[in-house]
């Protein structure tokens, strides 16, 4: 991020969508430890064929060109992280985003990873959570969600632990409320015996 662009963002109070998780995907850093694929946010909601394909992608031998591309992408991740750090220090409104799906960036779970990357970039856990809630609403001009305020839509996630101290605890979801109704999360779990998921040759009604 060159200085002129940085100054314009600050001057015009531009909101910035981060998407560090995309840079991490290109760098393949997330594949250094595949245990995240076993977390319920992924394991309970992803067709097994998808998980198998991702593990194969993550562990295959890279060509020399791919190794170089990965190193370049790692540098870009470092650069993007530093950009987030600079913008945050300057008071720019940051919004957590993932641009999912990318390898290692799943719908849903990817946002939790983005929060962790924002904390790595220097945000406090509360600031990272705010980037995914209040700031996200500000970005699109929504007034009926984004904060815990009387009269707003009752969309809530209740987690175990203290995510204000350890951002990883946002993953430990105990309850989900949508529009004031508690969801039966077990009923939403992916069942490969009744749902083939999306795959080549699978008919979709």
XYZ file of C-alpha atoms in Angstrom:
205
model
C 0.000 0.000 0.000
C 1.815 3.110 -1.212
C 1.817 6.261 0.902
C -0.518 8.217 -1.393
C -3.149 5.461 -1.258
C -2.709 5.160 2.496
C -3.154 8.911 2.972
C -6.291 8.971 0.789
C -7.843 6.091 2.736
C -7.252 7.911 6.012
C -8.326 11.309 4.673
C -11.556 10.056 3.101
C -12.360 7.714 5.994
C -12.567 4.771 3.603
C -13.624 1.445 5.113
C -11.292 -1.430 4.241
C -12.265 -5.101 3.857
C -9.283 -7.157 5.014
C -9.455 -10.719 3.539
C -6.125 -11.808 5.005
C -7.377 -15.396 4.823
C -7.137 -15.266 1.018
C -3.476 -14.276 1.175
C -2.869 -17.065 3.669
C -4.498 -19.546 1.294
C -2.166 -18.544 -1.550
C 0.831 -18.807 0.766
C -0.247 -22.330 1.818
C 0.654 -21.413 5.419
C -2.648 -22.783 6.646
C -1.728 -26.237 5.367
C 1.204 -26.549 7.758
C -1.251 -28.016 10.310
C -4.371 -29.689 8.898
C -5.976 -30.299 12.290
C -8.331 -27.379 11.599
C -10.188 -29.656 9.172
C -11.305 -31.749 12.139
C -13.045 -28.838 13.864
C -16.847 -29.215 13.870
C -17.275 -25.945 11.959
C -15.721 -27.754 8.991
C -16.007 -31.481 9.700
C -19.743 -31.335 10.450
C -20.637 -29.231 7.428
C -18.448 -30.374 4.567
C -18.840 -33.346 2.204
C -16.092 -35.903 2.930
C -15.030 -35.805 -0.731
C -14.264 -32.096 -0.317
C -12.129 -32.775 2.740
C -10.286 -35.586 0.989
C -9.575 -33.355 -2.004
C -8.332 -30.547 0.239
C -6.001 -32.886 2.145
C -4.635 -34.161 -1.162
C -4.138 -30.581 -2.376
C -2.429 -29.601 0.873
C 0.022 -32.507 0.947
C 0.928 -32.984 -2.717
C 4.465 -32.342 -3.902
C 4.842 -28.913 -5.463
C 6.663 -28.064 -8.660
C 9.584 -25.645 -8.540
C 7.367 -22.913 -9.993
C 4.703 -23.568 -7.366
C 7.293 -23.438 -4.592
C 8.413 -20.035 -5.845
C 4.800 -18.842 -6.158
C 4.169 -19.957 -2.591
C 7.160 -17.989 -1.327
C 5.963 -14.925 -3.220
C 2.489 -15.331 -1.755
C 3.999 -15.595 1.726
C 5.620 -12.224 1.215
C 2.312 -10.792 0.071
C 0.628 -12.136 3.201
C 3.269 -10.419 5.337
C 2.751 -7.227 3.352
C -1.044 -7.385 3.691
C -0.705 -7.997 7.425
C 1.508 -4.931 7.750
C -1.006 -2.897 5.721
C -3.751 -3.918 8.149
C -1.506 -2.979 11.073
C -0.792 0.467 9.583
C -4.425 1.160 8.743
C -5.579 0.066 12.175
C -3.080 2.334 13.911
C -4.323 5.216 11.752
C -7.904 4.661 12.913
C -9.259 3.285 9.624
C -12.466 1.240 9.943
C -11.551 -2.364 9.147
C -14.119 -4.970 8.129
C -13.420 -8.701 8.443
C -13.921 -10.580 5.204
C -12.803 -13.852 3.654
C -13.875 -13.915 0.000
C -14.472 -17.649 0.608
C -14.157 -20.261 -0.725
C -10.452 -20.726 -1.341
C -8.415 -23.798 -0.369
C -8.363 -23.684 3.420
C -10.917 -20.844 3.564
C -14.334 -22.388 4.129
C -17.682 -20.659 4.251
C -18.348 -19.866 7.905
C -15.155 -21.207 9.452
C -13.073 -18.933 7.282
C -14.380 -15.884 9.124
C -13.145 -17.284 12.432
C -9.731 -17.692 10.825
C -9.871 -14.109 9.557
C -10.473 -12.902 13.127
C -7.371 -14.790 14.261
C -5.321 -13.211 11.486
C -6.586 -9.756 12.449
C -5.401 -10.344 15.999
C -2.024 -11.432 14.598
C -1.980 -8.099 12.766
C -2.326 -6.188 16.024
C -6.051 -5.831 16.689
C -7.367 -6.798 20.093
C -9.870 -9.667 20.119
C -12.719 -7.212 20.740
C -11.574 -5.040 17.835
C -11.451 -8.093 15.574
C -14.965 -9.152 16.597
C -16.162 -5.590 16.006
C -14.693 -5.762 12.493
C -16.984 -8.728 11.778
C -20.127 -7.277 13.382
C -20.559 -3.538 13.919
C -18.120 -2.540 11.173
C -19.637 -5.002 8.705
C -23.036 -3.395 9.258
C -21.530 0.076 8.832
C -19.937 -0.969 5.545
C -23.281 -1.772 3.911
C -25.336 0.845 5.732
C -27.347 -1.678 7.760
C -29.012 -0.259 10.864
C -30.875 -3.306 12.162
C -27.935 -5.572 13.046
C -24.269 -5.439 14.020
C -24.554 -4.620 17.718
C -26.438 -5.928 20.756
C -28.976 -3.126 20.906
C -32.704 -3.174 21.771
C -34.812 -3.227 18.634
C -32.194 -4.788 16.378
C -32.481 -8.221 14.764
C -31.856 -10.962 17.327
C -29.103 -12.783 15.430
C -26.696 -14.029 18.080
C -23.882 -16.511 18.532
C -23.208 -17.599 22.111
C -19.787 -19.137 22.691
C -18.032 -20.846 25.559
C -15.049 -19.112 27.122
C -13.745 -15.574 26.730
C -13.164 -14.623 23.081
C -12.355 -11.115 24.314
C -9.189 -12.658 25.760
C -8.576 -15.504 23.299
C -10.012 -14.952 19.814
C -9.877 -18.690 19.098
C -12.828 -19.143 21.449
C -15.209 -17.687 18.851
C -15.116 -21.193 17.369
C -16.530 -22.781 20.535
C -20.147 -22.139 19.628
C -22.758 -23.153 22.174
C -25.897 -21.589 20.706
C -27.015 -19.852 17.535
C -30.062 -17.597 17.437
C -31.438 -16.339 14.145
C -34.204 -13.771 14.192
C -34.908 -14.586 17.830
C -35.211 -18.335 17.177
C -32.660 -20.813 18.534
C -31.433 -23.059 15.736
C -31.165 -26.821 16.032
C -27.554 -27.115 14.932
C -27.617 -30.922 14.986
C -30.397 -30.866 12.388
C -28.179 -28.738 10.148
C -25.202 -31.089 10.196
C -24.204 -32.423 6.810
C -25.313 -36.030 6.335
C -23.509 -37.748 3.444
C -25.947 -40.680 3.603
C -28.815 -38.427 2.519
C -27.010 -35.587 0.732
C -24.312 -36.289 -1.868
C -23.131 -32.692 -1.761
C -21.791 -30.964 -4.842
C -19.558 -33.129 -6.979
C -18.958 -33.898 -10.619
C -21.807 -35.988 -11.968
C -24.124 -35.392 -8.996
C -27.617 -34.263 -10.014
C -29.004 -31.285 -8.127
C -32.774 -30.736 -7.865
